[in-house]
CSV table of C-alpha atoms in Angstrom, one decimal:
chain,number,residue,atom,x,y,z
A,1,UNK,CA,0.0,0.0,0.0
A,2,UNK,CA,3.1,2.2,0.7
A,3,UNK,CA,4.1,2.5,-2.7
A,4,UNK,CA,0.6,4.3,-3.6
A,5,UNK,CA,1.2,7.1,-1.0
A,6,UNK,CA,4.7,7.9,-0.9
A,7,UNK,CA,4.3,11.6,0.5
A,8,UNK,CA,1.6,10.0,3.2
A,9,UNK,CA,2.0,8.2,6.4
A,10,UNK,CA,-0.1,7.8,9.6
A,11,UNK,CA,0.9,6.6,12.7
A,12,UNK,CA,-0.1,6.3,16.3
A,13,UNK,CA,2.1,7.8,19.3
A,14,UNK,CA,-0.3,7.1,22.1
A,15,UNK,CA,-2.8,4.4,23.1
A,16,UNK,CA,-5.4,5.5,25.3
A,17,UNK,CA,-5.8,2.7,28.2
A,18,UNK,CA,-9.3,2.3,28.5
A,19,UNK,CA,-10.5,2.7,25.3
A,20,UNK,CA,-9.8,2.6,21.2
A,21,UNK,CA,-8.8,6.4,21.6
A,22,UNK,CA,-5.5,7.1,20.2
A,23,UNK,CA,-3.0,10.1,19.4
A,24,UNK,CA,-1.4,9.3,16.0
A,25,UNK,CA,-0.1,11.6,12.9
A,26,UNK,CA,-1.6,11.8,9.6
A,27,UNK,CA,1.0,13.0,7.5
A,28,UNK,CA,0.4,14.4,3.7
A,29,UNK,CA,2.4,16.2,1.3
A,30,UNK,CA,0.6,19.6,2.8
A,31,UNK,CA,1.7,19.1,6.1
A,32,UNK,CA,0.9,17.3,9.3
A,33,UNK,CA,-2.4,16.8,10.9
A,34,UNK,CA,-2.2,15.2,14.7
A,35,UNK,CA,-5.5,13.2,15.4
A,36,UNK,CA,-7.9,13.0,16.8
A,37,UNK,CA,-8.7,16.2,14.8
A,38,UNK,CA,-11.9,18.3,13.5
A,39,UNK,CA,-12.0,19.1,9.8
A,40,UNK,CA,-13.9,22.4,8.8
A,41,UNK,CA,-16.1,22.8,5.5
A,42,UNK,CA,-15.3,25.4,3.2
A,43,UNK,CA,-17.4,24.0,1.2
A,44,UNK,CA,-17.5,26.1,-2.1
A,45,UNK,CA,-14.0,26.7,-1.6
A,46,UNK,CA,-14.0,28.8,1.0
A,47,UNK,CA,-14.6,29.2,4.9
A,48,UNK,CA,-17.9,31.3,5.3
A,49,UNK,CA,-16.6,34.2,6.9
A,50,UNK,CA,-13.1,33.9,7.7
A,51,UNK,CA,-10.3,34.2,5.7
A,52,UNK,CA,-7.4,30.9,5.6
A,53,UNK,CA,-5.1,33.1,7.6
A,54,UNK,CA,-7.7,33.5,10.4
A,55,UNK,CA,-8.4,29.6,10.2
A,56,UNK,CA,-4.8,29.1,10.7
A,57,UNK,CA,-5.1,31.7,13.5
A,58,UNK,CA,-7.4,29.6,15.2
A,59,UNK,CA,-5.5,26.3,15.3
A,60,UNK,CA,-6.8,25.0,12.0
A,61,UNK,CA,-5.1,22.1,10.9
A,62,UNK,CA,-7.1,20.7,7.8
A,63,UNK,CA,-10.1,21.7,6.1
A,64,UNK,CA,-12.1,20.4,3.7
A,65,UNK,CA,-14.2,20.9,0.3
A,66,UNK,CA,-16.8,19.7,-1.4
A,67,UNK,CA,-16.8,18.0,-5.1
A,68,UNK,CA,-20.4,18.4,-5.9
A,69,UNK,CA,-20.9,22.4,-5.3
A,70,UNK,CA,-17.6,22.7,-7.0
A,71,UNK,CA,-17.7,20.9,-10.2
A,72,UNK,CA,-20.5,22.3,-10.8
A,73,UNK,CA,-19.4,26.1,-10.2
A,74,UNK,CA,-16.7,27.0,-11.0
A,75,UNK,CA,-15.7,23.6,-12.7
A,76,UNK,CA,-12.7,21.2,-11.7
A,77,UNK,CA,-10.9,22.2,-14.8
A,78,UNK,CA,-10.9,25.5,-14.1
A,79,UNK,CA,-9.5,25.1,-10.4
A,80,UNK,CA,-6.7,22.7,-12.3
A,81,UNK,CA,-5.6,25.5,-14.4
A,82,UNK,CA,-5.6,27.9,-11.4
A,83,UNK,CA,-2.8,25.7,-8.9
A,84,UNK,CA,-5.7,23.5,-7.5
A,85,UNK,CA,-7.6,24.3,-4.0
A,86,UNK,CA,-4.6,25.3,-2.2
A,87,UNK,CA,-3.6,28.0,-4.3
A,88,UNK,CA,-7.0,28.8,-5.7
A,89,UNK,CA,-8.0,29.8,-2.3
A,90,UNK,CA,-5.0,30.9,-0.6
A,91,UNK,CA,-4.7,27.2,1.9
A,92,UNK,CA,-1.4,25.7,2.4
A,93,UNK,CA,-2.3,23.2,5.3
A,94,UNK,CA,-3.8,19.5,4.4
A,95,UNK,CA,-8.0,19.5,2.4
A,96,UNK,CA,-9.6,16.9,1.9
A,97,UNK,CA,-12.6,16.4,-0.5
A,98,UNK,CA,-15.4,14.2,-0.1
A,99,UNK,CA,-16.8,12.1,-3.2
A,100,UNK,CA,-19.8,14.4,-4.7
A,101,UNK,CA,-22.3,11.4,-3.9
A,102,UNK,CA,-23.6,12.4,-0.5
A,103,UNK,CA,-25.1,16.2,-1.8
A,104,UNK,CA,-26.2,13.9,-5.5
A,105,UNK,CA,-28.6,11.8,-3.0
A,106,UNK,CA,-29.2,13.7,0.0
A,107,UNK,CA,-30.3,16.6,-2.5
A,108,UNK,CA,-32.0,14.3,-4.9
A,109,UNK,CA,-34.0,12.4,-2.2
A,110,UNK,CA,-33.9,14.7,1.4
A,111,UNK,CA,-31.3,14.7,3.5
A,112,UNK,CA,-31.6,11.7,6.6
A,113,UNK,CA,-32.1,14.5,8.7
A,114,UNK,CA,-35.2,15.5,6.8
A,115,UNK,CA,-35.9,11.4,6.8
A,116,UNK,CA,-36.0,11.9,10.5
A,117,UNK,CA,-38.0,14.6,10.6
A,118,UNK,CA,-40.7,13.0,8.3
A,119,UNK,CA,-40.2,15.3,5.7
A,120,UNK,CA,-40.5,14.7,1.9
A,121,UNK,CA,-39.0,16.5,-1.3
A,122,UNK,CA,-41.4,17.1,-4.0
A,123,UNK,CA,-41.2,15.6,-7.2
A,124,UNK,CA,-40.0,19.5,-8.5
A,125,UNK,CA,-37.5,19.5,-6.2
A,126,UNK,CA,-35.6,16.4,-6.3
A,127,UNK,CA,-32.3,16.9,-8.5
A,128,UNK,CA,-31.7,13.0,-8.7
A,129,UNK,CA,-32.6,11.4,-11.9
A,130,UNK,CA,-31.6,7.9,-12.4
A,131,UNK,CA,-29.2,5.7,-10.3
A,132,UNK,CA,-27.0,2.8,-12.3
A,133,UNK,CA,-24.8,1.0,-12.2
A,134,UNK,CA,-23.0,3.7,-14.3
A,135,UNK,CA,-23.4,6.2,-12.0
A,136,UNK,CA,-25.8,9.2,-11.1
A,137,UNK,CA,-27.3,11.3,-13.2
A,138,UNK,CA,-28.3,14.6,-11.6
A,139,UNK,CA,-29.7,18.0,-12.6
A,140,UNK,CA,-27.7,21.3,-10.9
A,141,UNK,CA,-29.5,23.2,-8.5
A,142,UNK,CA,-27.8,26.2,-10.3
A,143,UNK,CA,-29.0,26.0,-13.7
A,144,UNK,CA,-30.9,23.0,-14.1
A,145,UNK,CA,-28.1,21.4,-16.7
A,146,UNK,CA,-27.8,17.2,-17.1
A,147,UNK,CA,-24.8,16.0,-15.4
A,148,UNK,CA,-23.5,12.3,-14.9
A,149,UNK,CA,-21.0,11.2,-12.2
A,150,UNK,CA,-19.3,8.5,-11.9
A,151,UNK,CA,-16.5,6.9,-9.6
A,152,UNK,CA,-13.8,7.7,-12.4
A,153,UNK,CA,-15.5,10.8,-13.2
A,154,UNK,CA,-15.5,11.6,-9.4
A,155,UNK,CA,-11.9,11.1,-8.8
A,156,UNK,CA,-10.7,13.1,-12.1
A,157,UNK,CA,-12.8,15.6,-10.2
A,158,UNK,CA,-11.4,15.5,-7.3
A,159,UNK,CA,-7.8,14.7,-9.0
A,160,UNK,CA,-8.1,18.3,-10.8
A,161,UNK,CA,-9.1,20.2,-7.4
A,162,UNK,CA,-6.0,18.4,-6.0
A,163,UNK,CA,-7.0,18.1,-2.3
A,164,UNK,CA,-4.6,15.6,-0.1
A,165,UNK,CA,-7.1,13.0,0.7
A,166,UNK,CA,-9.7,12.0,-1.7
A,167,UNK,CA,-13.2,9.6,-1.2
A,168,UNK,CA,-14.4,6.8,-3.6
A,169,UNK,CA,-17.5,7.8,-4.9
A,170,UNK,CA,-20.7,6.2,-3.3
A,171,UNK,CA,-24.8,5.7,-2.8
A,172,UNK,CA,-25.5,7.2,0.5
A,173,UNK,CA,-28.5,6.3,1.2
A,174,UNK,CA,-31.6,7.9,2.9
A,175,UNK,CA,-32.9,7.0,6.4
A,176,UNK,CA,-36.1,5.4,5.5
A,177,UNK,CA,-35.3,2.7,2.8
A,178,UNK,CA,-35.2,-1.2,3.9
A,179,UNK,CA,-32.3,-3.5,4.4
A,180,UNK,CA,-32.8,-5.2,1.3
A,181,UNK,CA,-32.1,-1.7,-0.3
A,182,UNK,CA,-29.7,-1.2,2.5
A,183,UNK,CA,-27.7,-3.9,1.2
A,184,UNK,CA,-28.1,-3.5,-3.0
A,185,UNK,CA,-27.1,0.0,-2.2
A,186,UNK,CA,-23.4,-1.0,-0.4
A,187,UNK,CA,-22.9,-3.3,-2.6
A,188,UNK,CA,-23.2,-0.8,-5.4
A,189,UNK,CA,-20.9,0.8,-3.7
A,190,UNK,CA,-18.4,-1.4,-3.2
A,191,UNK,CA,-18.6,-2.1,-7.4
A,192,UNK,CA,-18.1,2.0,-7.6
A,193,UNK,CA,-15.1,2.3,-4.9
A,194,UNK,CA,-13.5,-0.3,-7.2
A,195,UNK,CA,-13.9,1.5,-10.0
A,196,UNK,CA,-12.5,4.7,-7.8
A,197,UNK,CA,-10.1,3.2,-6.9
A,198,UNK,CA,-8.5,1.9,-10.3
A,199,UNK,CA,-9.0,5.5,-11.0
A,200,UNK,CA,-7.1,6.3,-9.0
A,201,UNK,CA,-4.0,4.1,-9.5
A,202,UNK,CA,-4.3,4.9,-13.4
A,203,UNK,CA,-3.3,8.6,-12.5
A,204,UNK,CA,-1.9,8.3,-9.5
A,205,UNK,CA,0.8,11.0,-8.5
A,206,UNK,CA,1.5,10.1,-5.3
A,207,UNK,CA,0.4,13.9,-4.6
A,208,UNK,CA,-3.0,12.3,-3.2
A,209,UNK,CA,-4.5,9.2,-1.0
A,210,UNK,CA,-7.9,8.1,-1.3
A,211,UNK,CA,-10.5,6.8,1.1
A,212,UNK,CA,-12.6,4.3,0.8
A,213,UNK,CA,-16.2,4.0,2.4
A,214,UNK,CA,-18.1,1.9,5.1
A,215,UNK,CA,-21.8,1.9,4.2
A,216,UNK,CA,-24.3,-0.8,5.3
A,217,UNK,CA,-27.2,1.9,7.1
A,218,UNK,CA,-28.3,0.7,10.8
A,219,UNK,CA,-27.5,-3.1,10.0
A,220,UNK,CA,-24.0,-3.8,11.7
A,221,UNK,CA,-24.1,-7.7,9.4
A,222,UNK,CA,-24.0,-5.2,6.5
A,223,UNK,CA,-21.5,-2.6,8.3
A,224,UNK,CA,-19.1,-5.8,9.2
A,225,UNK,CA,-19.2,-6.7,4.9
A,226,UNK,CA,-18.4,-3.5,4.1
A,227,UNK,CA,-15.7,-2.8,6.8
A,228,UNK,CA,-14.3,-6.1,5.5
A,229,UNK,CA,-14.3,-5.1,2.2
A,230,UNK,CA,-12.5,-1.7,2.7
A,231,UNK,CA,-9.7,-3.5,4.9
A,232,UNK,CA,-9.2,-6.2,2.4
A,233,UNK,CA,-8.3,-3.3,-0.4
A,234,UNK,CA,-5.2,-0.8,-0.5
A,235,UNK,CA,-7.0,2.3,0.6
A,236,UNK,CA,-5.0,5.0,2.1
A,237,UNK,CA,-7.9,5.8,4.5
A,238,UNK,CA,-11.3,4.4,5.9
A,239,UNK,CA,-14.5,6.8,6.3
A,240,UNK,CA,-17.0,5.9,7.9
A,241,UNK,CA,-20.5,7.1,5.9
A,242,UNK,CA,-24.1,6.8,5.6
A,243,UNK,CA,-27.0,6.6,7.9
A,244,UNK,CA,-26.5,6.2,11.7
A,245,UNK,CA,-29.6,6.2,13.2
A,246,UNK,CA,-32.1,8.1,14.2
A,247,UNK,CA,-30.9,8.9,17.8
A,248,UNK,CA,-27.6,9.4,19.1
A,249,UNK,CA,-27.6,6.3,21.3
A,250,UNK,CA,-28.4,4.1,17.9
A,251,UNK,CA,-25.5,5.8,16.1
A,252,UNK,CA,-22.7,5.1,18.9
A,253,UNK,CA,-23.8,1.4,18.6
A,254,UNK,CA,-23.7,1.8,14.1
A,255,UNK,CA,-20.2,3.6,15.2
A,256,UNK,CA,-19.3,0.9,17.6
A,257,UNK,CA,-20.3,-2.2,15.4
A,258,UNK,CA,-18.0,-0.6,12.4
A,259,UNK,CA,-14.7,0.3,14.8
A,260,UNK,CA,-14.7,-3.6,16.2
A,261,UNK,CA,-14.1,-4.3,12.7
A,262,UNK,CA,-11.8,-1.5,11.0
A,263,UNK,CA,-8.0,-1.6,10.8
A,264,UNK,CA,-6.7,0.2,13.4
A,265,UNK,CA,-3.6,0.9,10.8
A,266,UNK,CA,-5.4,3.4,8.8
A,267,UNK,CA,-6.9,6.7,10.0
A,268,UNK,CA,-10.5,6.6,10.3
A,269,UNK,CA,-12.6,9.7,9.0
A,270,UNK,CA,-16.6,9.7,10.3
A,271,UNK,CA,-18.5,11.9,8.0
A,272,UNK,CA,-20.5,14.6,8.8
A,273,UNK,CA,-20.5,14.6,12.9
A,274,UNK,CA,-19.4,17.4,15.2
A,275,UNK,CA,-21.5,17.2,17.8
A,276,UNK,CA,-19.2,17.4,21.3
A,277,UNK,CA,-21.1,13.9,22.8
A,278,UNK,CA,-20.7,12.2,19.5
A,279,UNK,CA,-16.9,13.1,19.3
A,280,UNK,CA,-16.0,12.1,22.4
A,281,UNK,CA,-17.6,8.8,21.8
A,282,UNK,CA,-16.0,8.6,17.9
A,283,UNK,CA,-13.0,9.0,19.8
A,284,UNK,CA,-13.2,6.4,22.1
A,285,UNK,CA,-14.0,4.2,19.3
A,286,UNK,CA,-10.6,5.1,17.5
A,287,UNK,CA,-12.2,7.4,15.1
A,288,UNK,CA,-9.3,10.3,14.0
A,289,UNK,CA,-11.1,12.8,12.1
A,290,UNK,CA,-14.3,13.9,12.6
A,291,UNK,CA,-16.0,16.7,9.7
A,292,UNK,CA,-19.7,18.7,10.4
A,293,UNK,CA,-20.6,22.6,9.3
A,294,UNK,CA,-22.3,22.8,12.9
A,295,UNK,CA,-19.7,25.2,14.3
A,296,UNK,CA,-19.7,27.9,11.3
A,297,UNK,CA,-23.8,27.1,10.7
A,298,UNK,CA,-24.2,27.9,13.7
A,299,UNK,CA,-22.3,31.1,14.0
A,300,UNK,CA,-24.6,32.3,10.9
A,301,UNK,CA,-27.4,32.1,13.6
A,302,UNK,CA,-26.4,34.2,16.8
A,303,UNK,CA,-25.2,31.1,18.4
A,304,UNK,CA,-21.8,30.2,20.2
A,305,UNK,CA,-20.5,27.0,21.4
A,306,UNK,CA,-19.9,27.4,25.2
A,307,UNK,CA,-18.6,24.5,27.9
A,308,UNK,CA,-20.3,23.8,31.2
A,309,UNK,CA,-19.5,25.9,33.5
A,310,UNK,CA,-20.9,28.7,31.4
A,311,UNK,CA,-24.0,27.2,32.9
A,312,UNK,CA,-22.9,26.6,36.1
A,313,UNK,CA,-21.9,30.4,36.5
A,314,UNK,CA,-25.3,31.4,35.2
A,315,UNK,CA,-27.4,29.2,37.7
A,316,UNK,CA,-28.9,26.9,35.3
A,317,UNK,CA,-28.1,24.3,32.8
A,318,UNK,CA,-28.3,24.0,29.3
A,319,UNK,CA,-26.5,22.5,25.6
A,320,UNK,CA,-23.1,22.8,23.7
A,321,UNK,CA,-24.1,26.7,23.1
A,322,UNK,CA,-25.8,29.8,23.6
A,323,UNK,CA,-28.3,32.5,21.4
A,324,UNK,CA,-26.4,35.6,21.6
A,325,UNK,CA,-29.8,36.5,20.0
A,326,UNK,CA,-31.6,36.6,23.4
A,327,UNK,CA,-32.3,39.6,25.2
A,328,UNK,CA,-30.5,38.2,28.8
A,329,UNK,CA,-27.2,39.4,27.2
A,330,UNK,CA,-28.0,43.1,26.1
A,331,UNK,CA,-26.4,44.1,29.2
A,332,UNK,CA,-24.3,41.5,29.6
A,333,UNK,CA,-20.7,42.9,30.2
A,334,UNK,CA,-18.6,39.8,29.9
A,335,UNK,CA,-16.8,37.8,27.1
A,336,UNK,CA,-18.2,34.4,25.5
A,337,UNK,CA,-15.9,32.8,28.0
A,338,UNK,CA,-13.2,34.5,29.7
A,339,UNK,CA,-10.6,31.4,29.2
A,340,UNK,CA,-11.4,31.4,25.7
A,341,UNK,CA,-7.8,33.0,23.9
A,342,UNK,CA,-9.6,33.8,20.8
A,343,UNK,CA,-10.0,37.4,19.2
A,344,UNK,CA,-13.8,37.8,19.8
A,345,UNK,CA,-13.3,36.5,23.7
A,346,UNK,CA,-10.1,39.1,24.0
A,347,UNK,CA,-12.3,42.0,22.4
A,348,UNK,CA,-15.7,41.6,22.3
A,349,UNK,CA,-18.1,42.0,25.2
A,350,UNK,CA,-21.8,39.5,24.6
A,351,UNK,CA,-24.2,42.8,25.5
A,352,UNK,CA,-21.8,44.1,21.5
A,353,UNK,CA,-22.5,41.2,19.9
A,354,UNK,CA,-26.2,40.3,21.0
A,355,UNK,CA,-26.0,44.6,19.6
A,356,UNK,CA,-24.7,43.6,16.3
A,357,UNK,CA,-27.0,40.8,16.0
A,358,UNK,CA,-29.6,43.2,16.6
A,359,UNK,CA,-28.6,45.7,14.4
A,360,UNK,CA,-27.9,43.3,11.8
A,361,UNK,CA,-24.1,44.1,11.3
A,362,UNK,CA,-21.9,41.2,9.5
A,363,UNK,CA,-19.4,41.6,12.2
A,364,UNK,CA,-21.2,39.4,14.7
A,365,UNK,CA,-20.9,36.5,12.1
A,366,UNK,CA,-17.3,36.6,11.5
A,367,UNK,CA,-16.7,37.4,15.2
A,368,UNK,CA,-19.1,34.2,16.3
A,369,UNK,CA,-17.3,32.0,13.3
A,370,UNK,CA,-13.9,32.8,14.9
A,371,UNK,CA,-14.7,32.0,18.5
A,372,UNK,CA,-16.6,29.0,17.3
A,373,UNK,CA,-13.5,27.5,15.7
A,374,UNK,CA,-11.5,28.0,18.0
A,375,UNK,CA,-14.0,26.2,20.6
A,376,UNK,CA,-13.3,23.1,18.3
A,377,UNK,CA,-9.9,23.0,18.1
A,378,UNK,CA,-9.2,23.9,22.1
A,379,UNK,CA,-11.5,21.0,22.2
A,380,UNK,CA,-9.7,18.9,20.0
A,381,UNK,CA,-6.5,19.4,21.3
A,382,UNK,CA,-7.7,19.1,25.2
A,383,UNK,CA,-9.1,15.8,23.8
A,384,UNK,CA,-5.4,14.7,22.8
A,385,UNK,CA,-3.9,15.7,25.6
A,386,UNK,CA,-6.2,13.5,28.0
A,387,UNK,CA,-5.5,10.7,25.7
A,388,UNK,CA,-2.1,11.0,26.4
A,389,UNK,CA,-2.4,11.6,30.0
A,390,UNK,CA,-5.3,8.5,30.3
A,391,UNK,CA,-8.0,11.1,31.1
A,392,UNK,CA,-10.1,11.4,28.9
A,393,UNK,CA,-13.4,10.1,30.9
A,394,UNK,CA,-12.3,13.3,33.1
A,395,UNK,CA,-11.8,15.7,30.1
A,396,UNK,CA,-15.2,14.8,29.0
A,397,UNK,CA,-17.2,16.7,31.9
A,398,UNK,CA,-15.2,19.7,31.3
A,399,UNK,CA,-16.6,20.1,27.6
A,400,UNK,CA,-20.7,18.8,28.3
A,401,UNK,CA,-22.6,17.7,31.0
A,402,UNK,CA,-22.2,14.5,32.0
């Protein structure tokens, strides 16, 4: 597998006792990323509100991008002929792109959130055409235009936006359909990571490593065939896709049932999770890299990511953040949190930025998008730090209530 990935390593420097949690180094021609690690979304190529040098401010180590929004504006060939990502948008740390298949089918047939939820897309709005064994054929939410993707289509994609670590292209399926379409699905998928993958030897630079998937729903007899299929091939990487559940307690057993099987030699990416429980808990599975757009959504809308004792302090008790949109703070003299090292915390009192909110000044946004990064990666790196020191049961209950 070496010989695939010459510029790439990853390896562990410290086994948590009690648990699958490790430290380890993922290594790529962009520099270093130390693990366990969270990966931001700049999705169309960009960080929504911050600039790169303000993500590296904040501890950033490795972003990512996504395929799907960016072949279709402004085109993979274009970003080739510009330098790729890193030069296109001014990033010289480790990206990472996903495959373009999870917006195809979570645009084309709701999102499992909106599975969860109950909700439906009408027939007007679903982009997804026709599923094959060929690939997908979508329509673009931009301009209506026929597209077709396909694994080897994917990774020339991907190939010509030349992000460090690549996925195989694959069905992710929504949360209502049955395990008979469960299982057609992954193994679809496993026919299409295949195909990725040949790509991917075929014009293979050694400038990249590619991922390959775990799908298999709810149903850990499907997630143990596909984590048996990804460990049985040379893929750089393992991520870890797909619907978990429709509860939090159901997804740490889907999370569970894949880690028992997974290579503990290759970094393990779960997609789309950022919530502080379900990292701590993807952690003590062994999972490295964790990706979500909660932190930077939800600076968008007033809200900032706060730890416990923010609660204790105000006599009550609450979640992972705070509405810097309610009236309690409008006199409210004090920073987000006074250990907090980042600019907003330094500067900015919460009575000026429920103010901006108010007054509808773009300030707060950037100001909230800054602390809340820096929230993740202080947590991230408290989170190594206990795994090295066997605490991380303890570290927990300084990061949510326990």
């Amino acid at each position: 597998m070496n010989s695939l990935y010459p510029r790439f390593s990853f390896q562990t420097q410290y086994q948590d006792k009690f648990s699958k949690a490790k430290v380890a180094t993922l290594v790529t021609p962009h520099g270093a990323v130390t693990t366990p690690n969270f990966i931001f979304c700049a999705t169309k190529a960009a960080i929504k509100g911050l600039t790169p040098a303000q993500m590296k401010e904040a501890g950033t180590e490795i972003i990512l991008s996504n395929t799907y929004h960016l072949m279709l504006q402004p085109g993979g060939k274009r970003v080739e002929r510009r330098g790729g990502l890193h030069r296109f948008m001014g990033w010289d740390g480790p990206m990472l792109t996903d495959s373009g298949g999870f917006q195809i089918f979570s645009l084309g047939h709701g999102s499992v959130a909106n599975e969860i939820k109950g909700k439906r897309l009408t027939h007007r709005q679903k982009t997804l055409l026709k599923i094959s064994e060929e690939g997908a054929v979508f329509k673009s939410y931009l301009d209506g235009a026929l597209h077709t993707l396909t694994p080897e289509s994917s990774i020339e994609i991907q190939r010509q936006l030349g992000a460090d670590l690549i996925v195989v292209l694959d069905e992710c399926t929504p949360f209502h359909v049955d395990k008979s379409y469960t299982e057609k699905s992954m193994h679809l998928t496993h026919r299409w990571g295949l195909r990725s993958l040949e790509e991917f030897k075929r014009t293979n630079s050694g400038q990249q490593a590619i991922y390959g998937i775990v799908q298999g729903g709810v149903y850990p007899d499907l997630r143990k065939i596909a984590a048996a299929f990804v460990n049985s091939h040379p893929f750089f990487g393992i991520a870890v896709g797909g619907s978990l559940g429709a509860t939090k307690e159901q997804m740490a057993e889907v999370v569970n049932s894949v880690m028992n099987e997974i290579s503990p030699q290759r970094p393990v990416h779960l997609l789309g999770i950022g919530g502080i429980s379900d990292i701590f808990n993807g952690v003590r599975e062994g999972i490295d890299t964790f990706d979500c757009v909660h932190p930077t959504r939800l600076a968008r809308h007033g809200g900032a990511l706060v730890r416990p004792d923010f609660w204790l302090k105000n006599d009550g008790s609450g979640g992972e953040h705070i509405s810097l949109k309610g009236s309690r703070f409008k006199d409210d003299d004090l920073p987000i949190d006074e250990s907090c090292p980042c600019s907003t915390c330094k500067t900015f009192s919460r009575a000026y930025l429920h103010h901006l909110i108010k007054a509808q000044e773009l300030l707060v946004y950037q100001a909230l998008t800054i602390h809340n990064v820096t929230f993740m990666n202080r947590l991230m790196r408290a989170i190594r730090t206990a795994i090295i020191e066997n605490r991380l049961e303890e570290e927990q209950k300084n990061w949510m209530q326990v």
